Amino acid sequence: MEDDKKRRERELDALRRKPALQPLAAKEIGSFRLTPWHVLHTFGRAIALARRGAGRGLAEHWGSLKYSQALFAGRPDAYMSLSAEGRETADYYKALQSGELGVGFALSLAKHVLGRRYPHHAVSIISADTVLRAGWALTSRDAGHRSGYRYRPRFFAEVWKPGEPSRVFPIESKGNHSNASTSHDQLASASAHVEAVHIGSWNETPSLLFSTELPMEGPLTVHGLQTLGKGGFLRESLGAGDRDLDHHVEELNIYPGIQPPSADGETPSSEPGFHVQPEHYSWFGHVLARTFAAGLTAFAGDGEATVRYLTKRQGQRHFTGFAHAATGSVQDARQELCGIPFVGTDHVFRLNRTRVEAFSGVAEHLYRHLEGGHVQRYRDEVYVRRDAWPQATWDSKWGGPVSVHPDGSALAMREL
């Protein structure tokens, strides 16, 4: 691996990687159907808090729409592949395209697998960097003890049910336009990233690793690995009591490092990374819930509501201040999709001379909970409705493709 070679040259310790990796079982995946709109929706939700630039509406919130012509699904029973436009992307953009589309496919598959594994739970995907910044300094710009370790997962999946402890899975996603050999290298690299976060006991945190292969010819392939373990549960912290998810998150300065277990009565030195210990379980669950809420309000274009859910180090200032509809995401639109009222934000742009309108938002009744700061009420209601959302991929009244997720968010496009 290139990373290992560079570390040897700099006389650094070898990278730790997740042990006991195994492929995702075919029986856990079953029959899995996706539309390009669902993939773009998943990617757009994933990057809503990514801090990609000053023009949030163009740089991050609508980043997924630049790939709206990159995928080709053909017949309803066909495998998805790159379109002619996706294949003709300039070489220096190919790595960006494969990596970002890979996020959409990987997270779609992760939610599908975890949803089948835990049918009585909800599954939330949250940006790992944004979550970790509530407790650790990740860069020199962050106040606090910095880990100096650049390997960390890109996302967390929280599997949750009201009244029960959540279970958290670190997720790493990569992508390429090459072949299976490249994907194998990417999975080896991904194993170092997911190993950087331990929740509970040493080497007991389950994780998911993906590499999406988007070849120039033929169908795309998602390679998936997992590690099993008894950890990842956010059981009640000792002496913490129940946390009110409607209250602001307390920003901590946890000293970085993962503590291996004692051997022969001696406590070994800590390893680089981030360790969520039992005393922080309740706090970490609080951060996950409110960061997820921030991602939803950002996806709906509501910067004012997003600010209330983030700490200063998580990027609160990034969503503060005036945003113009031409360059930012402004929550000023409402649409009825599949018979459900949604509120959110929209943009009009051109695809090969055709004017296209895109809308993203959250079901109005759920959005009002988030707008008012009622995270617990949102979670209770979205849990009850998790299997009741429409499965339609086209809304004739709207006049175009739609994607509605169990979290109550929607992405829709149509020609004008």
Short mmCIF file of C-alpha atoms in Angstrom, two decimals:
data_model
loop_
_atom_site.label_atom_id
_atom_site.label_comp_id
_atom_site.label_asym_id
_atom_site.label_seq_id
_atom_site.Cartn_x
_atom_site.Cartn_y
_atom_site.Cartn_z
CA MET A 1 0.00 0.00 0.00
CA GLU A 2 1.18 3.51 -0.88
CA ASP A 3 0.34 4.82 2.61
CA ASP A 4 2.46 2.11 4.24
CA LYS A 5 5.40 2.92 1.97
CA LYS A 6 5.24 6.62 2.84
CA ARG A 7 5.08 5.87 6.55
CA ARG A 8 8.13 3.60 6.34
CA GLU A 9 10.05 6.36 4.55
CA ARG A 10 9.15 8.78 7.35
CA GLU A 11 9.99 6.12 9.98
CA LEU A 12 6.44 6.11 11.34
CA ASP A 13 4.65 3.13 12.85
CA ALA A 14 2.79 0.86 10.47
CA LEU A 15 -0.91 1.58 10.05
CA ARG A 16 -3.38 -0.37 12.16
CA ARG A 17 -6.11 -2.02 10.10
CA LYS A 18 -9.37 -3.64 11.08
CA PRO A 19 -8.74 -7.34 11.72
CA ALA A 20 -11.07 -10.19 10.69
CA LEU A 21 -12.57 -8.48 7.64
CA GLN A 22 -15.21 -10.50 5.83
CA PRO A 23 -17.45 -9.90 2.79
CA LEU A 24 -21.05 -8.84 3.22
CA ALA A 25 -23.16 -11.97 2.86
CA ALA A 26 -25.40 -12.13 -0.22
CA LYS A 27 -28.33 -13.17 1.98
CA GLU A 28 -28.01 -9.90 3.89
CA ILE A 29 -28.37 -7.91 0.68
CA GLY A 30 -31.12 -9.87 -1.02
CA SER A 31 -32.85 -8.05 -3.87
CA PHE A 32 -31.72 -4.44 -4.00
CA ARG A 33 -33.04 -1.90 -6.51
CA LEU A 34 -31.83 1.69 -6.86
CA THR A 35 -32.58 4.63 -9.13
CA PRO A 36 -30.04 7.33 -10.03
CA TRP A 37 -32.24 9.82 -8.14
CA HIS A 38 -31.99 7.78 -4.95
CA VAL A 39 -28.18 7.71 -5.27
CA LEU A 40 -28.01 11.49 -5.83
CA HIS A 41 -30.38 12.04 -2.90
CA THR A 42 -28.19 9.90 -0.62
CA PHE A 43 -25.05 11.74 -1.69
CA GLY A 44 -26.69 15.14 -1.30
CA ARG A 45 -27.79 14.30 2.25
CA ALA A 46 -24.29 13.03 3.07
CA ILE A 47 -22.51 16.26 2.10
CA ALA A 48 -25.01 18.78 3.48
CA LEU A 49 -22.60 19.62 6.35
CA ALA A 50 -19.38 19.18 4.39
CA ARG A 51 -18.24 22.85 4.47
CA ARG A 52 -17.29 22.81 0.77
CA GLY A 53 -17.18 26.52 0.16
CA ALA A 54 -18.73 29.92 0.65
CA GLY A 55 -21.47 29.30 -1.94
CA ARG A 56 -23.13 26.50 -0.01
CA GLY A 57 -26.05 26.14 -2.40
CA LEU A 58 -23.73 25.47 -5.33
CA ALA A 59 -20.64 23.99 -3.73
CA GLU A 60 -22.13 21.45 -1.36
CA HIS A 61 -25.90 21.41 -1.09
CA TRP A 62 -26.40 20.83 -4.81
CA GLY A 63 -23.08 19.11 -5.45
CA SER A 64 -24.93 15.90 -6.24
CA LEU A 65 -26.81 17.44 -9.17
CA LYS A 66 -23.71 17.70 -11.33
CA TYR A 67 -23.93 13.91 -11.64
CA SER A 68 -27.58 13.89 -12.72
CA GLN A 69 -26.53 12.80 -16.24
CA ALA A 70 -23.58 10.58 -15.23
CA LEU A 71 -25.57 7.40 -14.53
CA PHE A 72 -27.59 5.24 -16.89
CA ALA A 73 -30.13 2.71 -15.62
CA GLY A 74 -31.69 1.60 -18.92
CA ARG A 75 -34.63 -0.75 -18.41
CA PRO A 76 -36.13 -1.17 -14.92
CA ASP A 77 -34.52 -4.63 -14.68
CA ALA A 78 -31.10 -3.51 -15.96
CA TYR A 79 -27.88 -2.96 -14.02
CA MET A 80 -26.80 0.64 -13.56
CA SER A 81 -23.72 1.90 -15.39
CA LEU A 82 -22.01 5.12 -16.44
CA SER A 83 -23.74 7.11 -19.17
CA ALA A 84 -21.84 8.45 -22.19
CA GLU A 85 -21.46 11.75 -20.35
CA GLY A 86 -20.15 10.01 -17.25
CA ARG A 87 -17.57 8.12 -19.33
CA GLU A 88 -16.35 11.29 -21.07
CA THR A 89 -15.46 13.12 -17.85
CA ALA A 90 -11.95 14.64 -18.02
CA ASP A 91 -9.26 12.54 -16.36
CA TYR A 92 -8.57 14.99 -13.56
CA TYR A 93 -12.27 14.89 -12.55
CA LYS A 94 -12.65 11.13 -12.74
CA ALA A 95 -11.29 10.46 -9.24
CA LEU A 96 -13.68 13.05 -7.80
CA GLN A 97 -16.62 11.61 -9.72
CA SER A 98 -15.97 8.00 -8.71
CA GLY A 99 -15.38 8.94 -5.09
CA GLU A 100 -18.52 11.04 -4.77
CA LEU A 101 -20.80 8.68 -6.65
CA GLY A 102 -19.26 5.90 -4.58
CA VAL A 103 -20.56 7.63 -1.45
CA GLY A 104 -24.11 7.54 -2.83
CA PHE A 105 -23.94 3.83 -3.65
CA ALA A 106 -22.08 2.81 -0.48
CA LEU A 107 -24.43 4.61 1.90
CA SER A 108 -27.50 3.36 0.04
CA LEU A 109 -26.23 -0.20 0.44
CA ALA A 110 -25.25 0.36 4.08
CA LYS A 111 -28.75 1.58 4.97
CA HIS A 112 -30.29 -1.34 3.09
CA VAL A 113 -28.13 -3.95 4.83
CA LEU A 114 -28.54 -2.48 8.32
CA GLY A 115 -32.27 -2.03 7.75
CA ARG A 116 -32.61 -5.75 6.94
CA ARG A 117 -30.37 -6.71 9.86
CA TYR A 118 -32.32 -4.54 12.33
CA PRO A 119 -35.88 -4.47 10.94
CA HIS A 120 -37.36 -2.90 14.08
CA HIS A 121 -34.91 0.02 14.12
CA ALA A 122 -34.27 3.21 12.16
CA VAL A 123 -30.93 3.84 10.43
CA SER A 124 -29.33 7.31 10.30
CA ILE A 125 -26.19 8.25 8.36
CA ILE A 126 -24.12 11.09 9.85
CA SER A 127 -20.87 12.81 8.79
CA ALA A 128 -18.12 11.39 11.04
CA ASP A 129 -15.92 14.49 10.90
CA THR A 130 -18.77 16.72 12.04
CA VAL A 131 -19.61 14.36 14.91
CA LEU A 132 -16.00 13.93 16.05
CA ARG A 133 -15.39 17.69 16.08
CA ALA A 134 -17.82 18.01 18.98
CA GLY A 135 -15.33 16.16 21.19
CA TRP A 136 -11.92 16.26 19.49
CA ALA A 137 -9.74 18.74 17.60
CA LEU A 138 -9.22 17.30 14.13
CA THR A 139 -7.06 20.03 12.55
CA SER A 140 -4.76 22.83 13.63
CA ARG A 141 -7.67 25.26 13.28
CA ASP A 142 -9.65 23.44 15.98
CA ALA A 143 -9.15 24.40 19.61
CA GLY A 144 -8.08 21.54 21.86
CA HIS A 145 -5.70 18.56 21.90
CA ARG A 146 -5.20 17.54 18.28
CA SER A 147 -4.79 13.88 17.41
CA GLY A 148 -2.50 14.45 14.45
CA TYR A 149 -4.00 11.32 12.88
CA ARG A 150 -5.62 11.86 9.49
CA TYR A 151 -7.18 8.40 9.24
CA ARG A 152 -10.82 8.32 10.30
CA PRO A 153 -14.10 7.03 8.84
CA ARG A 154 -16.15 9.32 6.66
CA PHE A 155 -19.53 8.41 8.16
CA PHE A 156 -21.29 6.82 11.10
CA ALA A 157 -24.45 4.76 10.81
CA GLU A 158 -26.60 5.00 13.92
CA VAL A 159 -29.07 2.13 14.31
CA TRP A 160 -31.63 3.31 16.82
CA LYS A 161 -35.01 2.77 18.40
CA PRO A 162 -36.67 5.06 20.97
CA GLY A 163 -36.04 3.83 24.50
CA GLU A 164 -33.14 1.54 23.55
CA PRO A 165 -29.36 2.11 23.27
CA SER A 166 -28.20 2.96 19.76
CA ARG A 167 -25.56 0.96 17.94
CA VAL A 168 -22.98 2.83 15.85
CA PHE A 169 -21.07 1.55 12.80
CA PRO A 170 -18.10 3.49 11.38
CA ILE A 171 -18.29 3.53 7.55
CA GLU A 172 -15.59 4.25 4.96
CA SER A 173 -16.40 4.68 1.28
CA LYS A 174 -14.12 4.90 -1.76
CA GLY A 175 -14.62 4.68 -5.52
CA ASN A 176 -12.74 4.18 -8.78
CA HIS A 177 -13.16 3.98 -12.56
CA SER A 178 -10.73 1.08 -12.81
CA ASN A 179 -11.16 -2.57 -11.81
CA ALA A 180 -11.49 -5.02 -8.92
CA SER A 181 -7.77 -4.87 -8.17
CA THR A 182 -8.03 -1.15 -7.50
CA SER A 183 -11.06 -1.75 -5.30
CA HIS A 184 -9.10 -4.29 -3.25
CA ASP A 185 -6.40 -1.66 -2.62
CA GLN A 186 -9.06 0.86 -1.65
CA LEU A 187 -10.65 -1.55 0.80
CA ALA A 188 -7.25 -2.16 2.40
CA SER A 189 -6.90 1.59 2.82
CA ALA A 190 -10.46 1.90 4.12
CA SER A 191 -9.72 -0.63 6.87
CA ALA A 192 -7.22 1.83 8.38
CA HIS A 193 -9.85 4.58 8.42
CA VAL A 194 -12.58 2.62 10.24
CA GLU A 195 -10.01 1.29 12.73
CA ALA A 196 -9.41 4.88 13.92
CA VAL A 197 -12.67 4.97 15.93
CA HIS A 198 -13.41 2.54 18.77
CA ILE A 199 -16.71 2.64 20.65
CA GLY A 200 -16.40 0.65 23.84
CA SER A 201 -13.99 -2.26 24.11
CA TRP A 202 -10.83 -2.62 22.04
CA ASN A 203 -11.45 -4.11 18.56
CA GLU A 204 -15.14 -4.80 19.21
CA THR A 205 -16.63 -1.97 17.10
CA PRO A 206 -18.44 -3.31 14.00
CA SER A 207 -17.79 -1.42 10.77
CA LEU A 208 -18.61 -1.32 7.05
CA LEU A 209 -16.16 -0.71 4.19
CA PHE A 210 -17.06 -0.07 0.54
CA SER A 211 -15.34 0.50 -2.78
CA THR A 212 -17.54 1.28 -5.79
CA GLU A 213 -16.12 0.24 -9.15
CA LEU A 214 -17.52 2.36 -12.02
CA PRO A 215 -15.86 0.98 -15.17
CA MET A 216 -15.92 2.78 -18.50
CA GLU A 217 -17.82 -0.19 -19.95
CA GLY A 218 -20.28 -2.51 -18.24
CA PRO A 219 -22.26 -2.35 -15.00
CA LEU A 220 -20.90 -0.84 -11.81
CA THR A 221 -19.99 -3.03 -8.84
CA VAL A 222 -20.01 -2.20 -5.13
CA HIS A 223 -17.43 -4.20 -3.16
CA GLY A 224 -18.37 -4.44 0.52
CA LEU A 225 -16.58 -5.74 3.60
CA GLN A 226 -17.55 -5.74 7.25
CA THR A 227 -16.12 -6.44 10.66
CA LEU A 228 -18.26 -7.93 13.36
CA GLY A 229 -17.92 -7.29 17.06
CA LYS A 230 -19.82 -6.95 20.32
CA GLY A 231 -19.19 -3.20 20.63
CA GLY A 232 -20.69 -0.06 19.17
CA PHE A 233 -23.57 0.08 21.67
CA LEU A 234 -24.20 3.43 23.35
CA ARG A 235 -25.49 2.09 26.61
CA GLU A 236 -26.39 4.53 29.36
CA SER A 237 -23.32 6.28 30.69
CA LEU A 238 -22.59 5.73 34.36
CA GLY A 239 -24.19 8.49 36.41
CA ALA A 240 -25.17 10.48 33.30
CA GLY A 241 -28.92 10.05 33.45
CA ASP A 242 -31.16 10.62 30.46
CA ARG A 243 -30.10 13.40 28.11
CA ASP A 244 -32.64 15.76 26.61
CA LEU A 245 -32.02 15.72 22.86
CA ASP A 246 -33.73 19.11 22.59
CA HIS A 247 -30.91 20.73 24.58
CA HIS A 248 -27.70 22.04 23.04
CA VAL A 249 -24.69 19.72 22.77
CA GLU A 250 -21.87 20.28 25.22
CA GLU A 251 -18.59 20.62 23.33
CA LEU A 252 -15.85 18.53 24.98
CA ASN A 253 -12.08 18.30 24.69
CA ILE A 254 -11.43 14.57 24.93
CA TYR A 255 -7.79 13.64 24.83
CA PRO A 256 -7.20 11.71 21.56
CA GLY A 257 -6.04 8.11 21.53
CA ILE A 258 -7.43 4.58 21.71
CA GLN A 259 -6.61 2.64 24.85
CA PRO A 260 -5.71 -1.04 24.31
CA PRO A 261 -6.57 -3.46 27.12
CA SER A 262 -4.12 -4.09 29.93
CA ALA A 263 -1.77 -7.05 29.56
CA ASP A 264 0.03 -8.72 32.47
CA GLY A 265 -1.14 -6.00 34.81
CA GLU A 266 0.38 -3.20 32.71
CA THR A 267 -1.51 -0.57 30.75
CA PRO A 268 0.00 -0.14 27.27
CA SER A 269 0.39 3.23 25.58
CA SER A 270 -2.61 4.51 23.66
CA GLU A 271 -2.88 4.11 19.89
CA PRO A 272 -3.67 7.01 17.53
CA GLY A 273 -7.38 7.55 16.96
CA PHE A 274 -10.60 8.33 18.77
CA HIS A 275 -12.04 6.27 21.61
CA VAL A 276 -15.62 6.68 22.85
CA GLN A 277 -15.47 5.35 26.41
CA PRO A 278 -18.52 4.34 28.50
CA GLU A 279 -18.58 7.67 30.37
CA HIS A 280 -19.18 9.40 27.04
CA TYR A 281 -21.82 7.08 25.56
CA SER A 282 -24.76 9.31 26.46
CA TRP A 283 -22.98 12.43 25.21
CA PHE A 284 -21.98 10.75 21.94
CA GLY A 285 -25.57 9.66 21.27
CA HIS A 286 -26.68 13.24 21.93
CA VAL A 287 -24.16 14.51 19.36
CA LEU A 288 -25.25 11.95 16.76
CA ALA A 289 -28.93 12.88 17.07
CA ARG A 290 -28.40 16.62 16.85
CA THR A 291 -25.81 16.42 14.07
CA PHE A 292 -28.26 14.31 12.05
CA ALA A 293 -30.91 16.99 12.65
CA ALA A 294 -28.44 19.62 11.43
CA GLY A 295 -27.90 17.66 8.22
CA LEU A 296 -31.65 17.57 7.56
CA THR A 297 -32.19 21.30 8.11
CA ALA A 298 -29.14 22.10 5.97
CA PHE A 299 -30.53 19.86 3.21
CA ALA A 300 -33.76 21.88 3.41
CA GLY A 301 -31.77 25.11 3.09
CA ASP A 302 -32.46 26.39 6.61
CA GLY A 303 -29.17 27.79 7.91
CA GLU A 304 -30.81 29.42 10.93
CA ALA A 305 -32.20 26.11 12.17
CA THR A 306 -28.91 24.31 11.38
CA VAL A 307 -26.95 26.68 13.64
CA ARG A 308 -28.88 25.61 16.74
CA TYR A 309 -27.81 21.97 16.28
CA LEU A 310 -24.05 22.46 15.86
CA THR A 311 -21.24 23.49 18.20
CA LYS A 312 -18.72 26.14 17.27
CA ARG A 313 -16.08 23.58 16.31
CA GLN A 314 -18.61 21.61 14.26
CA GLY A 315 -19.02 24.57 11.90
CA GLN A 316 -21.79 26.62 13.46
CA ARG A 317 -20.43 29.83 11.94
CA HIS A 318 -20.54 28.31 8.45
CA PHE A 319 -24.36 28.47 8.55
CA THR A 320 -24.60 31.87 10.25
CA GLY A 321 -25.45 35.07 8.40
CA PHE A 322 -27.21 36.12 5.23
CA ALA A 323 -27.48 33.65 2.35
CA HIS A 324 -28.62 34.72 -1.12
CA ALA A 325 -30.73 32.26 -3.09
CA ALA A 326 -28.36 32.47 -6.06
CA THR A 327 -25.35 31.21 -4.10
CA GLY A 328 -26.77 29.70 -0.93
CA SER A 329 -29.48 27.28 0.14
CA VAL A 330 -32.50 29.26 1.29
CA GLN A 331 -35.52 27.54 2.83
CA ASP A 332 -38.21 29.35 0.86
CA ALA A 333 -39.93 26.70 -1.26
CA ARG A 334 -42.70 24.20 -0.74
CA GLN A 335 -43.89 21.36 -2.93
CA GLU A 336 -46.33 18.48 -2.72
CA LEU A 337 -44.62 15.22 -3.69
CA CYS A 338 -46.42 11.87 -3.76
CA GLY A 339 -49.30 13.54 -1.94
CA ILE A 340 -47.12 14.80 0.96
CA PRO A 341 -46.37 18.52 1.61
CA PHE A 342 -42.61 19.25 1.77
CA VAL A 343 -40.74 22.46 2.60
CA GLY A 344 -37.18 23.13 1.48
CA THR A 345 -35.11 24.84 -1.17
CA ASP A 346 -34.92 24.76 -4.95
CA HIS A 347 -32.71 25.72 -7.88
CA VAL A 348 -33.26 26.10 -11.61
CA PHE A 349 -30.40 25.25 -13.95
CA ARG A 350 -29.75 23.96 -17.45
CA LEU A 351 -28.84 20.47 -18.63
CA ASN A 352 -27.85 20.53 -22.30
CA ARG A 353 -30.08 23.55 -23.02
CA THR A 354 -33.02 22.11 -21.07
CA ARG A 355 -34.11 24.13 -18.03
CA VAL A 356 -34.45 21.87 -14.99
CA GLU A 357 -35.89 22.53 -11.55
CA ALA A 358 -34.56 20.63 -8.55
CA PHE A 359 -36.17 20.62 -5.11
CA SER A 360 -34.89 19.21 -1.83
CA GLY A 361 -36.65 19.36 1.47
CA VAL A 362 -38.24 17.66 4.46
CA ALA A 363 -41.85 16.61 5.03
CA GLU A 364 -43.51 19.71 6.48
CA HIS A 365 -44.88 18.12 9.65
CA LEU A 366 -41.41 16.77 10.51
CA TYR A 367 -39.64 19.93 9.46
CA ARG A 368 -41.72 21.98 11.91
CA HIS A 369 -40.40 19.80 14.75
CA LEU A 370 -36.80 20.43 13.67
CA GLU A 371 -37.40 24.12 13.04
CA GLY A 372 -38.65 24.42 16.61
CA GLY A 373 -35.74 22.46 18.09
CA HIS A 374 -37.81 19.37 18.96
CA VAL A 375 -35.39 16.59 18.04
CA GLN A 376 -36.97 13.98 20.29
CA ARG A 377 -40.42 14.60 18.82
CA TYR A 378 -38.95 14.30 15.32
CA ARG A 379 -37.25 11.00 16.15
CA ASP A 380 -40.34 9.53 17.79
CA GLU A 381 -42.52 10.39 14.81
CA VAL A 382 -40.07 9.42 12.07
CA TYR A 383 -39.50 6.08 13.79
CA VAL A 384 -43.21 5.27 13.74
CA ARG A 385 -43.46 6.26 10.05
CA ARG A 386 -40.19 4.68 8.88
CA ASP A 387 -41.93 2.04 6.70
CA ALA A 388 -44.86 4.19 5.56
CA TRP A 389 -43.13 6.52 3.08
CA PRO A 390 -44.02 6.26 -0.63
CA GLN A 391 -41.79 4.04 -2.76
CA ALA A 392 -42.67 5.78 -6.03
CA THR A 393 -39.76 6.91 -8.23
CA TRP A 394 -41.92 9.17 -10.43
CA ASP A 395 -44.60 11.68 -9.50
CA SER A 396 -46.82 12.49 -12.50
CA LYS A 397 -48.34 15.53 -10.78
CA TRP A 398 -44.87 16.95 -10.10
CA GLY A 399 -43.76 15.85 -13.56
CA GLY A 400 -40.46 14.14 -12.84
CA PRO A 401 -38.45 11.67 -10.78
CA VAL A 402 -38.60 11.75 -6.98
CA SER A 403 -36.76 10.11 -4.11
CA VAL A 404 -38.23 10.03 -0.60
CA HIS A 405 -36.14 8.66 2.28
CA PRO A 406 -37.36 7.20 5.58
CA ASP A 407 -35.87 10.22 7.40
CA GLY A 408 -38.59 12.36 5.79
CA SER A 409 -36.33 14.07 3.25
CA ALA A 410 -36.99 14.24 -0.49
CA LEU A 411 -35.16 15.10 -3.71
CA ALA A 412 -37.13 15.78 -6.90
CA MET A 413 -36.29 17.03 -10.40
CA ARG A 414 -38.32 18.01 -13.45
CA GLU A 415 -37.98 19.77 -16.79
CA LEU A 416 -39.34 23.28 -17.12
#
